[in-house]
PDB file of C-alpha atoms in Angstrom:
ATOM      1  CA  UNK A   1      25.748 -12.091  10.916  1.00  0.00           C
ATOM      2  CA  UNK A   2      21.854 -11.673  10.743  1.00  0.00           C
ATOM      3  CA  UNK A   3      19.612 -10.344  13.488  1.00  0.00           C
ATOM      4  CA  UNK A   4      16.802 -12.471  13.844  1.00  0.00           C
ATOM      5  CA  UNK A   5      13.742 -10.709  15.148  1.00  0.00           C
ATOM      6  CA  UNK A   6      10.731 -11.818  17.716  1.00  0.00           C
ATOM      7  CA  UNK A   7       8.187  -9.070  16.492  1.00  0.00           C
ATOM      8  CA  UNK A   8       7.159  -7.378  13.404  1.00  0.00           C
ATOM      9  CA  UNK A   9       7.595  -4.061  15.542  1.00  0.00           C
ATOM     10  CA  UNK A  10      11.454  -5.324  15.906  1.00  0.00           C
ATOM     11  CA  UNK A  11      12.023  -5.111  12.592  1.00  0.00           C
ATOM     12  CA  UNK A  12      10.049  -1.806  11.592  1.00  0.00           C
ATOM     13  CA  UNK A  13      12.387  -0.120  14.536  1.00  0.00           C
ATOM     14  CA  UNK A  14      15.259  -1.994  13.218  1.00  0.00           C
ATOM     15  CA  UNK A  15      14.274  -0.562   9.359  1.00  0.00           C
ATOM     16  CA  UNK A  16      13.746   2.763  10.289  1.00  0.00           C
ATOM     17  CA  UNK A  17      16.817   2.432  12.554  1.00  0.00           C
ATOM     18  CA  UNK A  18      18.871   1.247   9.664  1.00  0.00           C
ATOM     19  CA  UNK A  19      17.936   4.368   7.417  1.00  0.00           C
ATOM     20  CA  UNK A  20      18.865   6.820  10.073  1.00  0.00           C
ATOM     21  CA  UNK A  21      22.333   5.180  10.496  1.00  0.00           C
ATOM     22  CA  UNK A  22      22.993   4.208   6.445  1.00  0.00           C
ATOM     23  CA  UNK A  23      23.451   1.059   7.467  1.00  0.00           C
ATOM     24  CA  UNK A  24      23.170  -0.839   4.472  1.00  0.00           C
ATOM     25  CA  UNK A  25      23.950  -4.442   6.051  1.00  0.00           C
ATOM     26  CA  UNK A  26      21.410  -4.041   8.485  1.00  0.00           C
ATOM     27  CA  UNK A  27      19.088  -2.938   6.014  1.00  0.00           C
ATOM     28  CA  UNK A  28      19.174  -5.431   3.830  1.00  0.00           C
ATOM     29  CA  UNK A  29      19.148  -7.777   7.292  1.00  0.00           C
ATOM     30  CA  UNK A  30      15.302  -6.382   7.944  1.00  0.00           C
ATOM     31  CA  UNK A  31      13.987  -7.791   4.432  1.00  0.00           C
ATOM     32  CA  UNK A  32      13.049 -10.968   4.100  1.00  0.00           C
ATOM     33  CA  UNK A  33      15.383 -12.821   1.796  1.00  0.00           C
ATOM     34  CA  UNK A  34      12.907 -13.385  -0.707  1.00  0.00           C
ATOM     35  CA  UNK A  35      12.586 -12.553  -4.415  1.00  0.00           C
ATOM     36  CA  UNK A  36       8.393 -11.776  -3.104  1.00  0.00           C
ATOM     37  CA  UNK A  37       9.672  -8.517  -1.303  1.00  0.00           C
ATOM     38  CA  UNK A  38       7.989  -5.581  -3.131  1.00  0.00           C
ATOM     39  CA  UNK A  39       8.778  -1.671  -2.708  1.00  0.00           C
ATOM     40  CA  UNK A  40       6.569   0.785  -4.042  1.00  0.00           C
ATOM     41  CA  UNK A  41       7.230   4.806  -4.041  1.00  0.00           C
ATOM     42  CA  UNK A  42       5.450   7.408  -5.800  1.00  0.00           C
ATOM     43  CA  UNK A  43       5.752   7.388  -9.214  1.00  0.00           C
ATOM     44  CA  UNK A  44       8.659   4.665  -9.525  1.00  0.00           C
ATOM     45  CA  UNK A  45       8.338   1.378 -10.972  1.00  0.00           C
ATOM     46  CA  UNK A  46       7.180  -1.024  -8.781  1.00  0.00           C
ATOM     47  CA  UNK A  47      10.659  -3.067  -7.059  1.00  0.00           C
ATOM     48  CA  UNK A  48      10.465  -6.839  -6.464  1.00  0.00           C
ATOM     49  CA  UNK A  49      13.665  -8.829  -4.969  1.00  0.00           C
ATOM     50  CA  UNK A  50      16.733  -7.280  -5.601  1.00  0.00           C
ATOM     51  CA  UNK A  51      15.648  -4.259  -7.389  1.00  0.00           C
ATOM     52  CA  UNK A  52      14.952  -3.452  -3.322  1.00  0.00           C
ATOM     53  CA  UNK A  53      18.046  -3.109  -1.810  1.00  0.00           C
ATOM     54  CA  UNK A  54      19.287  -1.381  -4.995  1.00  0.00           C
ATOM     55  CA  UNK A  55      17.077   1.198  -4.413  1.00  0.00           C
ATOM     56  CA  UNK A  56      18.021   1.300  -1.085  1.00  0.00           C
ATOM     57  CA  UNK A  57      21.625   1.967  -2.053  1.00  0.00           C
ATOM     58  CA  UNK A  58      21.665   6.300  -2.258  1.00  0.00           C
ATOM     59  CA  UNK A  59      20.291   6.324   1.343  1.00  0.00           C
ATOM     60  CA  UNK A  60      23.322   4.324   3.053  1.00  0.00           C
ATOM     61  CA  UNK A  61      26.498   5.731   0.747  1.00  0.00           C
ATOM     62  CA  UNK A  62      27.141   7.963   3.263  1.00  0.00           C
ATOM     63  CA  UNK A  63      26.130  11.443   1.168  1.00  0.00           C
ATOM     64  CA  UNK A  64      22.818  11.618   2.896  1.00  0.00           C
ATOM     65  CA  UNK A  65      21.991  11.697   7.054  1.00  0.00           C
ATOM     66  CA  UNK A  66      18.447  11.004   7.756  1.00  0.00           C
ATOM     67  CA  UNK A  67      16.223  12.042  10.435  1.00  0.00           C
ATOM     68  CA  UNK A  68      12.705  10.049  10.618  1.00  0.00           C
ATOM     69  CA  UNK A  69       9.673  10.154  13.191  1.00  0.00           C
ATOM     70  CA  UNK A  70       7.279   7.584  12.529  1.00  0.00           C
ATOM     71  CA  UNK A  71       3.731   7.800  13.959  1.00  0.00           C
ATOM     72  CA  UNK A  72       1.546   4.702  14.217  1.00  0.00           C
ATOM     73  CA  UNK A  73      -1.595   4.742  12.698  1.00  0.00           C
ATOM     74  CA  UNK A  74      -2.972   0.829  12.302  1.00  0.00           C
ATOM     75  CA  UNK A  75      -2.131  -2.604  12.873  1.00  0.00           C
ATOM     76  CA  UNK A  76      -3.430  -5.593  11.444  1.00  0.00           C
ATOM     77  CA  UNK A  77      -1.957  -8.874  11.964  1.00  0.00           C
ATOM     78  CA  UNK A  78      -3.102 -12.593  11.101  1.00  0.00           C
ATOM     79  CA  UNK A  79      -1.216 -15.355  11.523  1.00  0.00           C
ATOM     80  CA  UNK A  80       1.964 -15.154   9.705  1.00  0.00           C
ATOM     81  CA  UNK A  81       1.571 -11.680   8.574  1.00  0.00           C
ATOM     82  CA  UNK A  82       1.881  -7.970  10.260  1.00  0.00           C
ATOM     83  CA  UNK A  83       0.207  -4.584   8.424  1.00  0.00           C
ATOM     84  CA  UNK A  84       1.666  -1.716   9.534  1.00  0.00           C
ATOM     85  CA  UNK A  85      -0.045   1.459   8.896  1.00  0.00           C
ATOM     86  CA  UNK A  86       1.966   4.901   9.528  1.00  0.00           C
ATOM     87  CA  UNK A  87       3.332   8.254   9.157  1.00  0.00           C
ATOM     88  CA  UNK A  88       6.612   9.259   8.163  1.00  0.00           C
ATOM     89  CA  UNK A  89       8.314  12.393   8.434  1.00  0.00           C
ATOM     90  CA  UNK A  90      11.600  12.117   7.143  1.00  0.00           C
ATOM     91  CA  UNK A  91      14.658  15.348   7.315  1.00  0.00           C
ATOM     92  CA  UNK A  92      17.729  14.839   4.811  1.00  0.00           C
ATOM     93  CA  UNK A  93      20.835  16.168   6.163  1.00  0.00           C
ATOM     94  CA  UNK A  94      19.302  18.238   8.960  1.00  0.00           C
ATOM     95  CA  UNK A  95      17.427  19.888   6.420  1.00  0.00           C
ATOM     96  CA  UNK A  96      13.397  20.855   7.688  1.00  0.00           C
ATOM     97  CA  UNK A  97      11.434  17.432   7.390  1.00  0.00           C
ATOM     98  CA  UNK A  98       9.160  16.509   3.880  1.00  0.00           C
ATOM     99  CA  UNK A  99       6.044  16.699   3.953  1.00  0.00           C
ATOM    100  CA  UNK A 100       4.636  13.681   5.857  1.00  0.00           C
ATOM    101  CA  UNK A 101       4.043   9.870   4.091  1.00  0.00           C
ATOM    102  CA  UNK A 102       2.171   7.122   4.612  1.00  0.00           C
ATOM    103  CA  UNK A 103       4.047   3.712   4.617  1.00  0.00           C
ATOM    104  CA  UNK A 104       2.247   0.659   4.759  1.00  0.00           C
ATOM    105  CA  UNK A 105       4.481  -1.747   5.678  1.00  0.00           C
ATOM    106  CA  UNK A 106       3.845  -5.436   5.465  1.00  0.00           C
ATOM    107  CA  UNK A 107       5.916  -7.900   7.749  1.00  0.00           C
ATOM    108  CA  UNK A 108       5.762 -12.161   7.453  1.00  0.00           C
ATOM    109  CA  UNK A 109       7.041 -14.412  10.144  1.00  0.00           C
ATOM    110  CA  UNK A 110       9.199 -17.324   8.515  1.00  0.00           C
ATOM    111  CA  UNK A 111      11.669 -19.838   9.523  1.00  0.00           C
ATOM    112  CA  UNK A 112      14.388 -16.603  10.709  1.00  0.00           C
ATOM    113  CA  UNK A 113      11.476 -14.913  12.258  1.00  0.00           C
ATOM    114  CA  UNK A 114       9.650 -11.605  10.920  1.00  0.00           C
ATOM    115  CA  UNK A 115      10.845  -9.759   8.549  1.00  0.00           C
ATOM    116  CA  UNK A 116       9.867  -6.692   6.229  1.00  0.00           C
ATOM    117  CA  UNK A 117       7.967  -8.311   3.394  1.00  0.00           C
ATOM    118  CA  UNK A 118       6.634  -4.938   1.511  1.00  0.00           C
ATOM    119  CA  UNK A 119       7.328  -1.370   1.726  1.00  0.00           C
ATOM    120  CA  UNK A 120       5.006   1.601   0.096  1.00  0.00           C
ATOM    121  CA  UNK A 121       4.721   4.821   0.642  1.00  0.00           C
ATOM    122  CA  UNK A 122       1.700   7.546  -0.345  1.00  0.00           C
ATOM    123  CA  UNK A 123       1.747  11.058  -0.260  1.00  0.00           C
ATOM    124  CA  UNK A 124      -0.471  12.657   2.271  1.00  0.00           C
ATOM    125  CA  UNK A 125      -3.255  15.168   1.750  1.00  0.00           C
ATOM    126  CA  UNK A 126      -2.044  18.664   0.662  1.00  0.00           C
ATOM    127  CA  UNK A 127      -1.682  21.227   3.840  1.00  0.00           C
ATOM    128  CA  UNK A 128      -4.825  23.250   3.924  1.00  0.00           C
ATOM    129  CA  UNK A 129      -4.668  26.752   2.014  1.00  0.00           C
ATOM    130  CA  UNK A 130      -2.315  25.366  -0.137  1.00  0.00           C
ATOM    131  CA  UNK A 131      -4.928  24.545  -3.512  1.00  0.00           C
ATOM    132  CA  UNK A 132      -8.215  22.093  -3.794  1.00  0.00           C
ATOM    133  CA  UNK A 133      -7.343  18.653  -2.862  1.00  0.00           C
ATOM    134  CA  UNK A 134      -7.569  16.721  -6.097  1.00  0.00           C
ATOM    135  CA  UNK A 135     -10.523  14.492  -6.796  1.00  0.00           C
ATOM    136  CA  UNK A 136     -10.799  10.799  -6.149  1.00  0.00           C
ATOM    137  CA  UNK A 137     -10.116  10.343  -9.395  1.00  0.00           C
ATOM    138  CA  UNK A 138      -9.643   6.478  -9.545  1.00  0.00           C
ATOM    139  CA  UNK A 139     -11.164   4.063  -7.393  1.00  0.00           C
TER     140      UNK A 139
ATOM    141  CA  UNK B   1     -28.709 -10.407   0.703  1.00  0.00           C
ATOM    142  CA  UNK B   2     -24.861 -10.163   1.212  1.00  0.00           C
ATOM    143  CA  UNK B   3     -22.560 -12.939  -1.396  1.00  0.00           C
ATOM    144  CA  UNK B   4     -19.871 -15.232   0.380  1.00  0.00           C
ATOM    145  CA  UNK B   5     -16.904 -15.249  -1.872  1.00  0.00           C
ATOM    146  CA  UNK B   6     -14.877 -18.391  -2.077  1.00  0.00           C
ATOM    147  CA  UNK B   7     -12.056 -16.762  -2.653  1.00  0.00           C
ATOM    148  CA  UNK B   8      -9.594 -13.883  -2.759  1.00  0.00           C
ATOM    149  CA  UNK B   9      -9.938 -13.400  -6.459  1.00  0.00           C
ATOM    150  CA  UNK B  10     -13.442 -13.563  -6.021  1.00  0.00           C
ATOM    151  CA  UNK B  11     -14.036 -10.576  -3.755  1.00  0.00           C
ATOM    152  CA  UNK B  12     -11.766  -8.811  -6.232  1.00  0.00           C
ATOM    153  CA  UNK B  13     -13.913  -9.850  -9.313  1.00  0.00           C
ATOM    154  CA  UNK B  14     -16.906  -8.715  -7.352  1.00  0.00           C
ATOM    155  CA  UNK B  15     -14.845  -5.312  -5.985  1.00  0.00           C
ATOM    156  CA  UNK B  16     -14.061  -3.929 -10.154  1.00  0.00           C
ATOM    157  CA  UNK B  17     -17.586  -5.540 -11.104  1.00  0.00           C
ATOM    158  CA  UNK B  18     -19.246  -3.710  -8.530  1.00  0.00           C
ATOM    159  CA  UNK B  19     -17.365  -0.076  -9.464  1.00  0.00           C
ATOM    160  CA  UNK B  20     -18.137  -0.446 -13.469  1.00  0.00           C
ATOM    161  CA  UNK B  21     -22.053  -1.056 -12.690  1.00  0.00           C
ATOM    162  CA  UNK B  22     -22.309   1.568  -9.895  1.00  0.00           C
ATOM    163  CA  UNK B  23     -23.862  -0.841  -7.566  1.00  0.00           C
ATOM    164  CA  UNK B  24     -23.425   0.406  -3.858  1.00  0.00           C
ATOM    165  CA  UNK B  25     -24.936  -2.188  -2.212  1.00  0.00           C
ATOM    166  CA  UNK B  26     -22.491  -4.918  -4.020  1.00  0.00           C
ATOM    167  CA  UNK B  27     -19.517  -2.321  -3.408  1.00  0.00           C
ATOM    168  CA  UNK B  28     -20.191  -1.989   0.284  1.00  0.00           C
ATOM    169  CA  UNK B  29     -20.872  -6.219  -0.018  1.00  0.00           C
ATOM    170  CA  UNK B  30     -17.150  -6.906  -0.958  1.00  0.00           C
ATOM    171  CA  UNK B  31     -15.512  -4.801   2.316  1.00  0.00           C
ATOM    172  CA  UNK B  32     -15.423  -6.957   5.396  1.00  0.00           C
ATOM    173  CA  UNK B  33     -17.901  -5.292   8.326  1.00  0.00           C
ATOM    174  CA  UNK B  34     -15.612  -3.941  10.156  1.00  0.00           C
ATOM    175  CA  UNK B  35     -13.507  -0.749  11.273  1.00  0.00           C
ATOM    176  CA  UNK B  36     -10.504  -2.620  10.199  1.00  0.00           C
ATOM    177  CA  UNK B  37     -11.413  -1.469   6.827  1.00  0.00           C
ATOM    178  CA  UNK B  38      -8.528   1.156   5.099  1.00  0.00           C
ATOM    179  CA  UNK B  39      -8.900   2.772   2.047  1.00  0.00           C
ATOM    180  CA  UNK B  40      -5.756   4.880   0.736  1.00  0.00           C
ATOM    181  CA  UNK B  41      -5.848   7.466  -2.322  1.00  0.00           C
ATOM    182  CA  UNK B  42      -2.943   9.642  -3.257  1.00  0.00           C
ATOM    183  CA  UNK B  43      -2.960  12.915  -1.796  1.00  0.00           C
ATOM    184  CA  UNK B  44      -6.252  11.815   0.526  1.00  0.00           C
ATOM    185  CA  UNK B  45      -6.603  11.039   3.888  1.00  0.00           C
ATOM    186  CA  UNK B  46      -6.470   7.905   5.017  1.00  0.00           C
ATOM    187  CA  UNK B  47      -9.853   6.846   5.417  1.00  0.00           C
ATOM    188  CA  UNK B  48     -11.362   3.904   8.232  1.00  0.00           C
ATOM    189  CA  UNK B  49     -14.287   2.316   8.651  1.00  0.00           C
ATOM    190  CA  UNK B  50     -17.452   3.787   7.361  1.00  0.00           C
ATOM    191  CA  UNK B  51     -15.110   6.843   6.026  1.00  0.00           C
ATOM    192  CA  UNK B  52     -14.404   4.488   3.105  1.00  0.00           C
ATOM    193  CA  UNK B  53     -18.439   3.676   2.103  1.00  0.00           C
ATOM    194  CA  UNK B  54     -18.965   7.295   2.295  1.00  0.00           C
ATOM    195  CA  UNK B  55     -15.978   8.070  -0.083  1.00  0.00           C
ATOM    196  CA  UNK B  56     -16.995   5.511  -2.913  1.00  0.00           C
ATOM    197  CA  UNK B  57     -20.521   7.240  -2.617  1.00  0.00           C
ATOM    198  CA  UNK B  58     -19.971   9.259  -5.604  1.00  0.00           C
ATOM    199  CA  UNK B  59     -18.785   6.552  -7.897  1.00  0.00           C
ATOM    200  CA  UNK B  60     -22.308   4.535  -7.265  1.00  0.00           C
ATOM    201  CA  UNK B  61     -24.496   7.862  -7.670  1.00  0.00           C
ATOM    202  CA  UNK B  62     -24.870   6.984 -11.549  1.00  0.00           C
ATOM    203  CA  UNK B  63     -23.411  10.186 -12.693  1.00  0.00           C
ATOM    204  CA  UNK B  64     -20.159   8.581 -13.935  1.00  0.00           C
ATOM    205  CA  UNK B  65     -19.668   4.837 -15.779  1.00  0.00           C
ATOM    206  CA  UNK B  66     -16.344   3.594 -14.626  1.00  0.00           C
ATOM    207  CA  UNK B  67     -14.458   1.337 -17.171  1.00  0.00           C
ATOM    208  CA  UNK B  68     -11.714  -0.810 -15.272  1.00  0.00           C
ATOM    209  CA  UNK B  69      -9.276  -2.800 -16.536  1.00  0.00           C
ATOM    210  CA  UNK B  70      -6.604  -4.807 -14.212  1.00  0.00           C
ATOM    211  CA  UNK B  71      -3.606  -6.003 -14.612  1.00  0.00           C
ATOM    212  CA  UNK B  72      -2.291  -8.562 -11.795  1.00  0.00           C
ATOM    213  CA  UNK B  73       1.356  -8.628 -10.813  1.00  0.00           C
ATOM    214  CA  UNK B  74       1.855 -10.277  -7.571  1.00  0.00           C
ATOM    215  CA  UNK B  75       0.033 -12.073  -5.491  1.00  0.00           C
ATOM    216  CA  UNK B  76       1.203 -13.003  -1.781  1.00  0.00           C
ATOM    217  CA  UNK B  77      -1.092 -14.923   0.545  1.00  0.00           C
ATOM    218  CA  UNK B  78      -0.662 -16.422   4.083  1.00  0.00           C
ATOM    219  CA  UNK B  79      -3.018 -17.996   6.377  1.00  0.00           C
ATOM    220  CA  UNK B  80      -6.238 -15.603   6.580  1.00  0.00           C
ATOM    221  CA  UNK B  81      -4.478 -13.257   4.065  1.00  0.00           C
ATOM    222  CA  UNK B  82      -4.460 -12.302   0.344  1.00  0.00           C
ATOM    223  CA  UNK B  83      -1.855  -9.593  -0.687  1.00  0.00           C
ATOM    224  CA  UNK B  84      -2.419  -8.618  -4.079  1.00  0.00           C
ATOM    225  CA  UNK B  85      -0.697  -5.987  -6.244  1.00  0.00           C
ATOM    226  CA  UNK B  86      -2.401  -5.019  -9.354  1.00  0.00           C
ATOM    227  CA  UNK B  87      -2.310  -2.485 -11.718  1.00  0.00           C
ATOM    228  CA  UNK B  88      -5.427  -0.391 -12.484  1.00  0.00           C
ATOM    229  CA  UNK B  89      -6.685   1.475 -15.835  1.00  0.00           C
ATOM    230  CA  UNK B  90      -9.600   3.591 -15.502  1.00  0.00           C
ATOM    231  CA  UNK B  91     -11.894   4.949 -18.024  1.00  0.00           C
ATOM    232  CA  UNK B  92     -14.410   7.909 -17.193  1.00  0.00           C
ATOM    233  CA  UNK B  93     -17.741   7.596 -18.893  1.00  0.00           C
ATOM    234  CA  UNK B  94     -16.308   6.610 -21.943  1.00  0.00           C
ATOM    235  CA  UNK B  95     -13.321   9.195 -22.272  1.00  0.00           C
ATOM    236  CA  UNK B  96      -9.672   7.922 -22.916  1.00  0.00           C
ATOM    237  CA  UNK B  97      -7.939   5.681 -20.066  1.00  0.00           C
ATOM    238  CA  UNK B  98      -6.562   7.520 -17.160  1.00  0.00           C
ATOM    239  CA  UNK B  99      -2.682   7.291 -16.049  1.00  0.00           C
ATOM    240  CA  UNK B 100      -2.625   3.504 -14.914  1.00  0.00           C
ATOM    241  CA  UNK B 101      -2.215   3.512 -11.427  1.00  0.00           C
ATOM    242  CA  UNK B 102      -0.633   0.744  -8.809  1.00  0.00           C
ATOM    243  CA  UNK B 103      -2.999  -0.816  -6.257  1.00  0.00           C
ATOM    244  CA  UNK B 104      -2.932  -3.232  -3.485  1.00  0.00           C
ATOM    245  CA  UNK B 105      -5.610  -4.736  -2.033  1.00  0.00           C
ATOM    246  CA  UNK B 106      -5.487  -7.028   0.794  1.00  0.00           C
ATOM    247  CA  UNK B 107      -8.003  -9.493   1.715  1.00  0.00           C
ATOM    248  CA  UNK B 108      -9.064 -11.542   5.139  1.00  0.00           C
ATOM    249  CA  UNK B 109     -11.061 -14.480   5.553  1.00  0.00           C
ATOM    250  CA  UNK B 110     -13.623 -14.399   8.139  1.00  0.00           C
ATOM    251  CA  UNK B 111     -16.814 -16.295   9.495  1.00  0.00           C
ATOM    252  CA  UNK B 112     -18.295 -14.495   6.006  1.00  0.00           C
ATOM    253  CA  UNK B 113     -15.469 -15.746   3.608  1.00  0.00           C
ATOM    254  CA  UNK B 114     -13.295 -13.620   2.140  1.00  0.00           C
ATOM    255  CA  UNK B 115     -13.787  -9.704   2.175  1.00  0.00           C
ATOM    256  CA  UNK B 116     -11.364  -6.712   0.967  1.00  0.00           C
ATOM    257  CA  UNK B 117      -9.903  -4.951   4.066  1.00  0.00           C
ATOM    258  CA  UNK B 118      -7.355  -2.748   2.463  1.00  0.00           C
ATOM    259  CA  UNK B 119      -7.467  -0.745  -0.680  1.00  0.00           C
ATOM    260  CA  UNK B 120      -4.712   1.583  -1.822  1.00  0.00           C
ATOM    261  CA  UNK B 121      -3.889   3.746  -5.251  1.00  0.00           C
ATOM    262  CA  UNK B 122      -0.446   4.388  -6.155  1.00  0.00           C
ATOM    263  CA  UNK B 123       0.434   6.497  -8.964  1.00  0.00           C
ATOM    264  CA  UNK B 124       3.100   4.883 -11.201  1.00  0.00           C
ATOM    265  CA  UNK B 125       6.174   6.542 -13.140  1.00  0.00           C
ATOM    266  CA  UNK B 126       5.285   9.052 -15.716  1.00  0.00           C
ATOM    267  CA  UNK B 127       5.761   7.962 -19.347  1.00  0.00           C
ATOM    268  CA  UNK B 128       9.104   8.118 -20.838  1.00  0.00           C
ATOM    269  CA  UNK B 129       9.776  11.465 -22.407  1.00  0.00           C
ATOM    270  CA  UNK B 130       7.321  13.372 -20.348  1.00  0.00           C
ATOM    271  CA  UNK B 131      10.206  14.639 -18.074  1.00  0.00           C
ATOM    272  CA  UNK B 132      12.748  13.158 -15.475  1.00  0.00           C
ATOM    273  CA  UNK B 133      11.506  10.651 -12.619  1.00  0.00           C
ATOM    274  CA  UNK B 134      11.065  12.394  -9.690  1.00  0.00           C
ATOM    275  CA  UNK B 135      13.942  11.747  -7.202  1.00  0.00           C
ATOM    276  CA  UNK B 136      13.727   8.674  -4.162  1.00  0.00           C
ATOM    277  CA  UNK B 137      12.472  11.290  -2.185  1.00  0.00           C
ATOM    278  CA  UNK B 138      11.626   9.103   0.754  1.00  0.00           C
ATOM    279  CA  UNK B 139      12.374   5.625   2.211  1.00  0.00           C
TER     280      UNK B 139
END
């Protein structure tokens, strides 16, 4: 059974929902069934089509609870496709939360409706006191 | 003078041309007019607007020749949109390539053709050997 969704906003709620409950059906259910999907952390390879929901996998065995608050920072949308802009702050296990993330999340409206096209993450600036923020050291 | 661009690829062309001769005026040419604009660095804030002009300053000043070469690895477009992940390798003033690092740029057609509105760095895995991936820290 797939939930279809009316709004790009649907299915971020319905992503980050997904995470805090491990539920890996419904998580799977937000992406757009697409070998174009693309997920990009830090320093891992960059993930296209199934390679996703692999990834995915560790956060809905079970082992780990998650606790995120996501803050909004910028939409774009045109036509067929939603650019979600925000802050995550993300507590494993009821441990204190990470430091915060950027996601930019990318959403496309298809035949089933919208659904979560791309997923990256970036880390944020350093807290202050705690060292020089790096340079810009690539364009 | 301001150039239309045709084309996605074009404003991207004219975006790495622009950064390898320094030229500020062509660099601030490729970003749509707008405070749409986004620019995303590891570790920086997130910069809008005007905020993203004034944080290329320093690679237009002269002081350092940027070498760039690009990789392309997936393209998405819809409608007014062009999605495109590429991978980056940066030379400083004629020293050895940096760590290559992930971008995605996303461009919009408007009244003035195509523009970049997005621009974001991610840094990709470390090279085998040099120690063990970090962890999938966060969805």
């Amino acid at each position: 059974m797939t939930q279809e969704f009316a709004t790009a906003q649907d299915v971020e709620d319905a992503f980050y929902d997904a995470l805090e409950e491990g539920d890996a059906e419904r998580l799977r259910n937000v992406w757009e069934s697409s070998d174009e999907i693309v997920c990009l952390l830090p320093m891992q390879p960059m993930l296209h089509g199934a390679e996703v929901h692999e990834a995915f996998r560790p956060l809905t065995s079970g082992e780990i609870r998650l606790d995120i608050q996501v803050r909004h920072i910028r939409w774009l949308e045109a036509g067929d496709l939603a650019i979600h802009f925000v802050e995550e702050r993300v507590s494993f296990s009821g441990n204190p939360p990470q430091p915060p993330v950027y996601a930019l999340n990318i959403y496309r409206k298809g035949a089933a409706g919208w659904r979560l096209l791309t997923h990256q993450n970036s880390p944020t600036p350093l807290p202050p006191g705690s060292g020089p923020p790096p340079g810009m050291a690539t364009p």
